[in-house]
Coordinates of C-alpha atoms in Angstrom, one line a residue:
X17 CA 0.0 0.0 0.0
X18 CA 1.3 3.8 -0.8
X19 CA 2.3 5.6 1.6
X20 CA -0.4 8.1 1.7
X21 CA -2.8 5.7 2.4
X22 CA -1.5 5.2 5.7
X23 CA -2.3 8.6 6.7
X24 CA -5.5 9.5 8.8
X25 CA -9.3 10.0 7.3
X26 CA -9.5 13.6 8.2
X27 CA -6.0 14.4 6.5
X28 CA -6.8 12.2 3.5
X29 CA -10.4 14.3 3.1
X30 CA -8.5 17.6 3.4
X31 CA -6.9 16.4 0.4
X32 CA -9.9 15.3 -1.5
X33 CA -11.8 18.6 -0.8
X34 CA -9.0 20.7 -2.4
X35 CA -10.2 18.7 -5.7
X36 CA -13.2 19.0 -8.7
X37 CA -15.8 16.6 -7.1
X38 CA -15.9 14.7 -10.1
X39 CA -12.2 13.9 -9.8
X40 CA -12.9 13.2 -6.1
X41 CA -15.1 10.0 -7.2
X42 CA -12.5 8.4 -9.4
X43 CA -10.4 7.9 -6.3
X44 CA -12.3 5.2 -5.2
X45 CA -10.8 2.3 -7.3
X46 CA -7.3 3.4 -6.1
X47 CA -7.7 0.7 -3.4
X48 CA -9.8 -0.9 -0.6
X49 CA -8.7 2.0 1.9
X50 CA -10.2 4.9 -0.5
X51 CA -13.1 3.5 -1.8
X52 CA -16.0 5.0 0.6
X53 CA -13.6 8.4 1.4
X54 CA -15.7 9.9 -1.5
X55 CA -18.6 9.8 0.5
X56 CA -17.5 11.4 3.7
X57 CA -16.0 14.6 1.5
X58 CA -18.0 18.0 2.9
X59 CA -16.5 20.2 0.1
X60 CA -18.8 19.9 -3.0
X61 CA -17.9 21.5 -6.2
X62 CA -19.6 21.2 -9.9
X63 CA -18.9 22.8 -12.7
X64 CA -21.1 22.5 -16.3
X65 CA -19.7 24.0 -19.0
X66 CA -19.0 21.6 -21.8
X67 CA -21.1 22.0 -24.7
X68 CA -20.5 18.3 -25.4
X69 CA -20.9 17.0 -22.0
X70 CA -24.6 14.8 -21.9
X71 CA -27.1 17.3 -19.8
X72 CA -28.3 13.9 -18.2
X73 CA -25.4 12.6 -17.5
X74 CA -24.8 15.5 -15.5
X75 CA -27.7 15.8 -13.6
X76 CA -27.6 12.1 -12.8
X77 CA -24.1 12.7 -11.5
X78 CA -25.0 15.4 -9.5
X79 CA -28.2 13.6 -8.0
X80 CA -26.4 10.4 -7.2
X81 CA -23.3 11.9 -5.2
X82 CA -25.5 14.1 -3.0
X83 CA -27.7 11.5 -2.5
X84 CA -25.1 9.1 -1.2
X85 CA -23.0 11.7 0.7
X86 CA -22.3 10.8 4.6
X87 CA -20.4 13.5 5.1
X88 CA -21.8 14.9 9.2
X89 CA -21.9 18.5 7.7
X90 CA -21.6 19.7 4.3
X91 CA -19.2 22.8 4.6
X92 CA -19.4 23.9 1.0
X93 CA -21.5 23.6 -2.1
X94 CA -20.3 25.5 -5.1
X95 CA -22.4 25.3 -8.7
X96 CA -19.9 27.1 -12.2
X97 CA -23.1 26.2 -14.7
X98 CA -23.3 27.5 -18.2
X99 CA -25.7 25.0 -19.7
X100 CA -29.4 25.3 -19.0
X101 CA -30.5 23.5 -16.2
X102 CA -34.0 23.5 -14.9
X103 CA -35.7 24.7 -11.6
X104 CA -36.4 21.6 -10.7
X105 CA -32.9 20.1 -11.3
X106 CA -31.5 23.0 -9.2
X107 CA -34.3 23.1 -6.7
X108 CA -33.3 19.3 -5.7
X109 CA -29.6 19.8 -5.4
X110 CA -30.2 22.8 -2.6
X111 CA -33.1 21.3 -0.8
X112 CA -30.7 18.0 -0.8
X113 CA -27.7 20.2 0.6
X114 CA -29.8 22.5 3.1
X115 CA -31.0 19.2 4.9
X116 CA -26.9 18.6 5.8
X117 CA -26.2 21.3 7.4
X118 CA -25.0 23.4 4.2
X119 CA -22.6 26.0 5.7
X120 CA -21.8 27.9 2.1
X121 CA -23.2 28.2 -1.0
X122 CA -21.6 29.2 -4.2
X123 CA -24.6 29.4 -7.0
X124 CA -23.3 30.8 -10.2
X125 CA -25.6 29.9 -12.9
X126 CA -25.2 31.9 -16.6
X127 CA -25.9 29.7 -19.5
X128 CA -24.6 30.1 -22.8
X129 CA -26.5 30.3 -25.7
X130 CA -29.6 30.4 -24.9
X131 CA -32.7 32.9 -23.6
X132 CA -31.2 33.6 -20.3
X133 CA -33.7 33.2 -17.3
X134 CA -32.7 33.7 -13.7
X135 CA -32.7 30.6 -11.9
X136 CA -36.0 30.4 -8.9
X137 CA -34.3 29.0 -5.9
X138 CA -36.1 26.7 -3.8
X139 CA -37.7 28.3 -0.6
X140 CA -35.5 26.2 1.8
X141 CA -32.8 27.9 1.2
X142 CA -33.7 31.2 2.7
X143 CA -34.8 29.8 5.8
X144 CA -31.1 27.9 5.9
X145 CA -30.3 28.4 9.9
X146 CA -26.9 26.9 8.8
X147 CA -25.3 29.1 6.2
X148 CA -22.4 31.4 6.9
X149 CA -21.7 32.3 3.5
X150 CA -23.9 32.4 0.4
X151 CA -23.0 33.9 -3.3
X152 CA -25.7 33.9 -5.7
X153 CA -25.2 34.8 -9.6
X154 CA -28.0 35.5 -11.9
X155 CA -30.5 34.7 -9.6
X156 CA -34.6 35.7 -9.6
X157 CA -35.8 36.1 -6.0
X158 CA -39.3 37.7 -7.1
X159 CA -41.4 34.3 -5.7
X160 CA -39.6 34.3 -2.5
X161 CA -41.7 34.2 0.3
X162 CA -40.6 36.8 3.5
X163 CA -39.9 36.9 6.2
X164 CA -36.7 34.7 5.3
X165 CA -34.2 33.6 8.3
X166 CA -30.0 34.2 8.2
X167 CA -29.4 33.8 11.7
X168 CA -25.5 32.7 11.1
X169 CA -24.9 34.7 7.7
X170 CA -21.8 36.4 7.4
X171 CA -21.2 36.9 3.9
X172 CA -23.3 38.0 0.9
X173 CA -22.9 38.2 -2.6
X174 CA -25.8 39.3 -4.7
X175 CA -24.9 39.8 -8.4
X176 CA -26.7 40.0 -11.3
X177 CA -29.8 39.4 -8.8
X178 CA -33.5 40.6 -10.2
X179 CA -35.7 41.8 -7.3
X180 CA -39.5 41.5 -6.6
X181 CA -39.3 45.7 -5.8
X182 CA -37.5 48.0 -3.9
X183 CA -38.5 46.1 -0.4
X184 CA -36.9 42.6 -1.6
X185 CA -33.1 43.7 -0.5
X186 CA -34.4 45.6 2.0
X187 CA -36.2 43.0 3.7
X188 CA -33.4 40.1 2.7
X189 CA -30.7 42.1 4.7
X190 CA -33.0 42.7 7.7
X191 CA -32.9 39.1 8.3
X192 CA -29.0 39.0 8.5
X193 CA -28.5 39.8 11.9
X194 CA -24.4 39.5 12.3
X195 CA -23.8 40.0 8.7
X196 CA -20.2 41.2 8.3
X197 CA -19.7 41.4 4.0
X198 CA -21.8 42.4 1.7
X199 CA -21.0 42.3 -2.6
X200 CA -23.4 43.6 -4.3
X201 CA -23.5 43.7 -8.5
X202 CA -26.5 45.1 -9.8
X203 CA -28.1 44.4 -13.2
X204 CA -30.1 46.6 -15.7
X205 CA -33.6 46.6 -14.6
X206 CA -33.6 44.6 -11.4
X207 CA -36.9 46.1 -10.6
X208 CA -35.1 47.9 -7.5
X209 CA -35.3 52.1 -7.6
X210 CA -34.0 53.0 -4.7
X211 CA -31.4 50.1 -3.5
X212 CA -31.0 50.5 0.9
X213 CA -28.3 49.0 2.8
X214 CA -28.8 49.1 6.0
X215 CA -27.4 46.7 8.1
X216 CA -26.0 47.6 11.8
X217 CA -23.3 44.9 11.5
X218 CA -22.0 45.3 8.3
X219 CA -17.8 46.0 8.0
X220 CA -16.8 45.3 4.3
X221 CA -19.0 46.3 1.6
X222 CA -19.2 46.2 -2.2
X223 CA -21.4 47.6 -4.3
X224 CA -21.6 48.2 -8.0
X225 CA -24.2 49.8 -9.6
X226 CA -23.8 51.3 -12.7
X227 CA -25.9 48.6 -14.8
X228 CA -28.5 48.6 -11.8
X229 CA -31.6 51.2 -12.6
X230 CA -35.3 50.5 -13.0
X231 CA -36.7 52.8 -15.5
X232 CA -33.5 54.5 -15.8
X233 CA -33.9 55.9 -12.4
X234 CA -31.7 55.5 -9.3
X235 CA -31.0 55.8 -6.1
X236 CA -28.7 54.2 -3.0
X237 CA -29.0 54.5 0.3
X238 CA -26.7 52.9 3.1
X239 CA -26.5 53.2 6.8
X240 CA -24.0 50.8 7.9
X241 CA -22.3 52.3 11.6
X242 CA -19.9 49.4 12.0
X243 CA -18.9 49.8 8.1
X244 CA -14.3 49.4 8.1
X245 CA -13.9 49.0 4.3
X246 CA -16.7 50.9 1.6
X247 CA -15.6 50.1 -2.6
X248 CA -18.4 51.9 -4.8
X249 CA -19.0 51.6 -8.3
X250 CA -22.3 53.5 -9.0
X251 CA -24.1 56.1 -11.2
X252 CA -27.2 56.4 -9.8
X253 CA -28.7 59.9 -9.5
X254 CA -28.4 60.2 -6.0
X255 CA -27.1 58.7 -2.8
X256 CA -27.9 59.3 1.4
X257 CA -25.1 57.3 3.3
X258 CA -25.1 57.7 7.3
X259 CA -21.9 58.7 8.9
X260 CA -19.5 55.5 9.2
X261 CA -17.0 56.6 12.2
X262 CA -15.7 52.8 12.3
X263 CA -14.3 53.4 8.5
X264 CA -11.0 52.8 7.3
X265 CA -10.6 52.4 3.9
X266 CA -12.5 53.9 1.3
X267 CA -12.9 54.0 -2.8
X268 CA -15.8 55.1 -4.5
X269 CA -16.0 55.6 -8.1
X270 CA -19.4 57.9 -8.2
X271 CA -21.5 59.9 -9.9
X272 CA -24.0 61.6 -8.0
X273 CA -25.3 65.1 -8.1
X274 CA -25.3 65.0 -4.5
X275 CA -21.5 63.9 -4.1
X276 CA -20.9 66.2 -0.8
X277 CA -23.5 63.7 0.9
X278 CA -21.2 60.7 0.6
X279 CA -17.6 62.5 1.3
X280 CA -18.9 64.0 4.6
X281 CA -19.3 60.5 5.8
X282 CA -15.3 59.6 5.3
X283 CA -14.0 61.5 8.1
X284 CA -12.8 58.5 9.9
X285 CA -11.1 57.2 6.7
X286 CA -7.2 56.6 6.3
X287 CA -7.2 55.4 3.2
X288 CA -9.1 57.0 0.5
X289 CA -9.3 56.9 -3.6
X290 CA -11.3 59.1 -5.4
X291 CA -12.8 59.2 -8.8
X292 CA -15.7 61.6 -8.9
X293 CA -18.2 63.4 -11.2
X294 CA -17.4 66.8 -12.3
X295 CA -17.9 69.4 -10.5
X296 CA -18.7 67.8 -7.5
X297 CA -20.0 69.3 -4.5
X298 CA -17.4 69.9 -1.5
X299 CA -18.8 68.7 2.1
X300 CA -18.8 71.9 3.8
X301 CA -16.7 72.4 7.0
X302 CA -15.8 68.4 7.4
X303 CA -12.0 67.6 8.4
X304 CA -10.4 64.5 7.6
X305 CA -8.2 64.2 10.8
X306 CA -7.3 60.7 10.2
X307 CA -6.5 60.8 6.4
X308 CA -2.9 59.1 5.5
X309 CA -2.8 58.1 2.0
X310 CA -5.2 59.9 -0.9
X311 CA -5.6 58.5 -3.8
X312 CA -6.8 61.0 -6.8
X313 CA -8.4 60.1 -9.5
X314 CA -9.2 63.8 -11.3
X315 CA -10.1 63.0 -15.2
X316 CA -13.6 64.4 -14.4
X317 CA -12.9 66.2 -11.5
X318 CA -11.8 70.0 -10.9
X319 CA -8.6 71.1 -9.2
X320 CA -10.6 72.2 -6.5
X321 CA -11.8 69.3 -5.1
X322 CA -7.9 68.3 -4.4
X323 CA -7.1 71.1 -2.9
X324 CA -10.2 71.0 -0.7
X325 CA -9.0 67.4 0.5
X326 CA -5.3 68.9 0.6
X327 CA -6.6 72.0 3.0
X328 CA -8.2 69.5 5.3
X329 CA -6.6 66.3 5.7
X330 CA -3.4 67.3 8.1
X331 CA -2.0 63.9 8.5
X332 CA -2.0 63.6 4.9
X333 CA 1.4 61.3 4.2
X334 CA 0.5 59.8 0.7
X335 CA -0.8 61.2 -2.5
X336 CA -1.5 59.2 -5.8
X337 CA -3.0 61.4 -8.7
X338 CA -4.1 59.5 -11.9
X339 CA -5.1 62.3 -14.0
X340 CA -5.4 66.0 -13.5
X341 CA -7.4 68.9 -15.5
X342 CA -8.6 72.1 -14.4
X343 CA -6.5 74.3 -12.2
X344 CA -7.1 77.6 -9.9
X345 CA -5.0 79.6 -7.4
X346 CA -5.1 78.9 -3.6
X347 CA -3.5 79.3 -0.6
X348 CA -0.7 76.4 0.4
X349 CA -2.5 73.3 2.2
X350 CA -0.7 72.6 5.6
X351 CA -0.5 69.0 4.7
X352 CA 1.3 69.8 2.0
X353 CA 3.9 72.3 4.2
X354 CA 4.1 69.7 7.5
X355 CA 3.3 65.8 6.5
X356 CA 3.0 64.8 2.8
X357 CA 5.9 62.1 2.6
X358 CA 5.1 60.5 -1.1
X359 CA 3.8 61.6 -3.7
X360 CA 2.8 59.0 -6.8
X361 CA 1.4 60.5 -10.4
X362 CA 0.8 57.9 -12.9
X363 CA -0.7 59.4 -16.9
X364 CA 1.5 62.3 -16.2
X365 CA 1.2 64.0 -20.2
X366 CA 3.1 67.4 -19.5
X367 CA -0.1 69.4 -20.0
X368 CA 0.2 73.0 -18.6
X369 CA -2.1 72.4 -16.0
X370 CA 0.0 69.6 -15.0
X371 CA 3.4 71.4 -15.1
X372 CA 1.6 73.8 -12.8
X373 CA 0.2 71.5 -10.0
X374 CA 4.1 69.5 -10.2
X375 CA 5.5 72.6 -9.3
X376 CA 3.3 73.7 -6.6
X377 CA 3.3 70.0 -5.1
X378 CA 7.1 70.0 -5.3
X379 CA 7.7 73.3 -4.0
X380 CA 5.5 73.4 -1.2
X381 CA 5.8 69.7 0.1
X382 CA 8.5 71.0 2.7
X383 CA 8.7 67.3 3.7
X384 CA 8.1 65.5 0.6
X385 CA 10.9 62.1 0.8
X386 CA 10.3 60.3 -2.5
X387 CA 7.8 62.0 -6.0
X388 CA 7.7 58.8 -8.3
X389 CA 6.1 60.5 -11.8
X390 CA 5.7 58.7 -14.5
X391 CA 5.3 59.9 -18.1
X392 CA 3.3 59.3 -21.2
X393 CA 4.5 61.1 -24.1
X394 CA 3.5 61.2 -27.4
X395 CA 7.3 60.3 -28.7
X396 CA 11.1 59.9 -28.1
X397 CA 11.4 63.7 -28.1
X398 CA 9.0 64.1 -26.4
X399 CA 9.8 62.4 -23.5
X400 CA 13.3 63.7 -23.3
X401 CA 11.4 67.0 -22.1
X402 CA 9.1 66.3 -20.1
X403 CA 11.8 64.1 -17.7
X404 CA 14.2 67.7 -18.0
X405 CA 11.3 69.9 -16.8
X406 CA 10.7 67.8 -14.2
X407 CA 14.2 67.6 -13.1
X408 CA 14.6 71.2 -13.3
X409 CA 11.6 72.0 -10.8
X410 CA 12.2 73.7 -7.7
X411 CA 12.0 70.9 -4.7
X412 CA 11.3 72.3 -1.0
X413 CA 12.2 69.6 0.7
X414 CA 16.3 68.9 0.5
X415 CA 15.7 65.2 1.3
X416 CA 13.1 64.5 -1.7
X417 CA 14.3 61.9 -4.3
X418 CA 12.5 62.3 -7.4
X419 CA 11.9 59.0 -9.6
X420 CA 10.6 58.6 -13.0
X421 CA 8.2 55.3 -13.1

């Protein structure tokens, strides 16, 4: 007998659970020791994407393992589908895996080729007392039934998800008591006008919404007080977050005509990167005490806005700009004078504008240690002149290195 053999059950199902569940069957005629192992595996994955593979064959497959599973607990079940597969078919698998004590579920159903329908889960599964972590793609929850039942849910992703109405996230997320992440991707016409988060226990959330309207109108709303880490990638038409004092990171990609709404909530941040709408709104008389590293993303975005967040962010020790246009006088930032260390600008083009804000970012950043810019010019030539302009700037800090990316 191999060596591996001799090693203990729960090692040797670490090992099988690591591999496609149809791979995990064939290692049952290895010998005598491995032939019922496949049974007591509590990771469960499928994945249906050969046009050539027999659509009974698979189902059968699928029915059959489940079926004769003894695993105590199934940790994980995790569906990759892009063939059609009915209700029914699907509805079976779940209600099979919720009775064992399903702990996550991975559903991600898109199937080529054909009229695409979201899949109707099986009621079961939203009354699941056992599920920590669910992920659900192209999914229709319009016939589920509330109130539904998370009581151990930690982690939710909704993408590509069509809603009943506006109350159908609303009322899903109420019943996630200790919820910690949320991902959500929204789709064109998910029925949903104005999408609320609001979930006490939330700390990592997700959202992109710039496919997601209903009747090409918009709008989000959050109030998440426990909220550490906020990405958003959104254009609806207007947003009402709460403040977020617990947050740490930040990066929203927004358009909203109502942008000062959403920054005045960020005070807590220390990390933040920006890419906003132009001409958006400052949030009047808000400091950003704990701000360390800004990222600025400015290809819509007036000068202003910069120097707003340069003005009042005093522990402001990194600054990455992506693009720049528009540019005005003001007075010098203190962050700029007493704590900006590093300064990063990637797409740097030589523009005027941009010449200007190099030399008032070099000359004023009294403590500036390292300015990594790197250029794209149009040519060989052209190049050669940007780098000597560059090098030929005044620097206010003695110490500064300056690198060309």
């Amino acid at each position: 007998m191999d060596r591996i053999s001799f090693l203990p059950d729960d090692f040797l199902l670490q090992i099988l659970s690591l591999l496609p569940t149809k791979d995990v069957l064939t290692t049952s005629v290895l010998s005598r020791r491995w032939r019922y192992l496949w049974k007591l595996v509590h990771k469960l994955e499928y994945t249906y994407c050969d046009r050539n593979a027999g659509h009974g064959r698979f189902v059968s497959f699928v029915d059959r393992y489940l079926l004769l599973s003894t695993a105590p607990v199934l940790e994980s079940l995790q569906f990759n589908i892009r063939r059609k597969c009915s209700d029914i078919e699907i509805g079976f698998w779940i209600r099979t895996a919720v009775k064992r004590g399903l702990r996550e579920l991975s559903f991600d159903y898109w199937p080529h080729n054909t009229i695409n329908e979201p899949s109707k889960l099986p009621q079961s599964l939203f009354t699941c007392g056992t599920l920590v972590v669910l992920k659900l793609t192209d999914v229709s929850l319009v016939d589920v039934t509330f109130p539904v039942c998370f009581q151990l849910l930690k982690t939710l992703q909704l993408s590509c998800v069509i809603y009943l109405g506006d109350e159908t996230p609303q009322k899903l997320l109420s019943s996630c008591k200790i919820l910690q992440e949320l991902d959500v991707n929204r789709v064109k016409n998910d029925n949903v006008t104005v999408f609320s988060i609001k979930v006490p226990s939330l700390q990592k959330l997700i959202f992109d919404g710039k496919w997601g309207t209903h009747d090409g109108i918009s709008e989000f709303v959050m109030n998440a007080p426990s909220l550490k880490f906020l990405e958003i990638n959104d254009c609806s038409n207007e947003c009402m977050v709460e403040k977020m004092p617990e947050l740490v990171a930040a990066n929203p990609e927004a358009i909203y005509w109502n942008t000062d709404n959403i920054l005045s909530s960020f005070t807590s941040v220390k990390r933040l990167s920006l890419c906003l709408a132009e001409e958006s709104p400052f949030p009047t008389g808000e400091i950003f005490h704990q701000l360390v590293d800004l990222e600025f993303c400015t290809c819509e975005t007036e000068w202003d806005l910069l120097m707003y967040f340069l003005k009042h962010s005093p522990k402001l020790r990194a600054l990455k700009l992506n693009e720049i246009i528009g540019m005005s006088q003001s007075s010098i930032p203190e962050s700029l004078m007493f704590s900006l260390e590093t300064l990063e600008w990637t797409t740097y083009r030589g523009w005027q504008v941009e010449k200007e804000l190099a030399t008032f970012l070099l000359k004023y950043s009294r403590r500036l240690k390292t300015a990594t810019i790197s250029p794209q010019p149009t040519s060989l030539e052209n190049k050669h002149r940007m780098l000597t302009e560059l090098a030929l700037l005044s620097r206010g800090s003695t110490t500064c290195q300056l690198v060309f990316g």
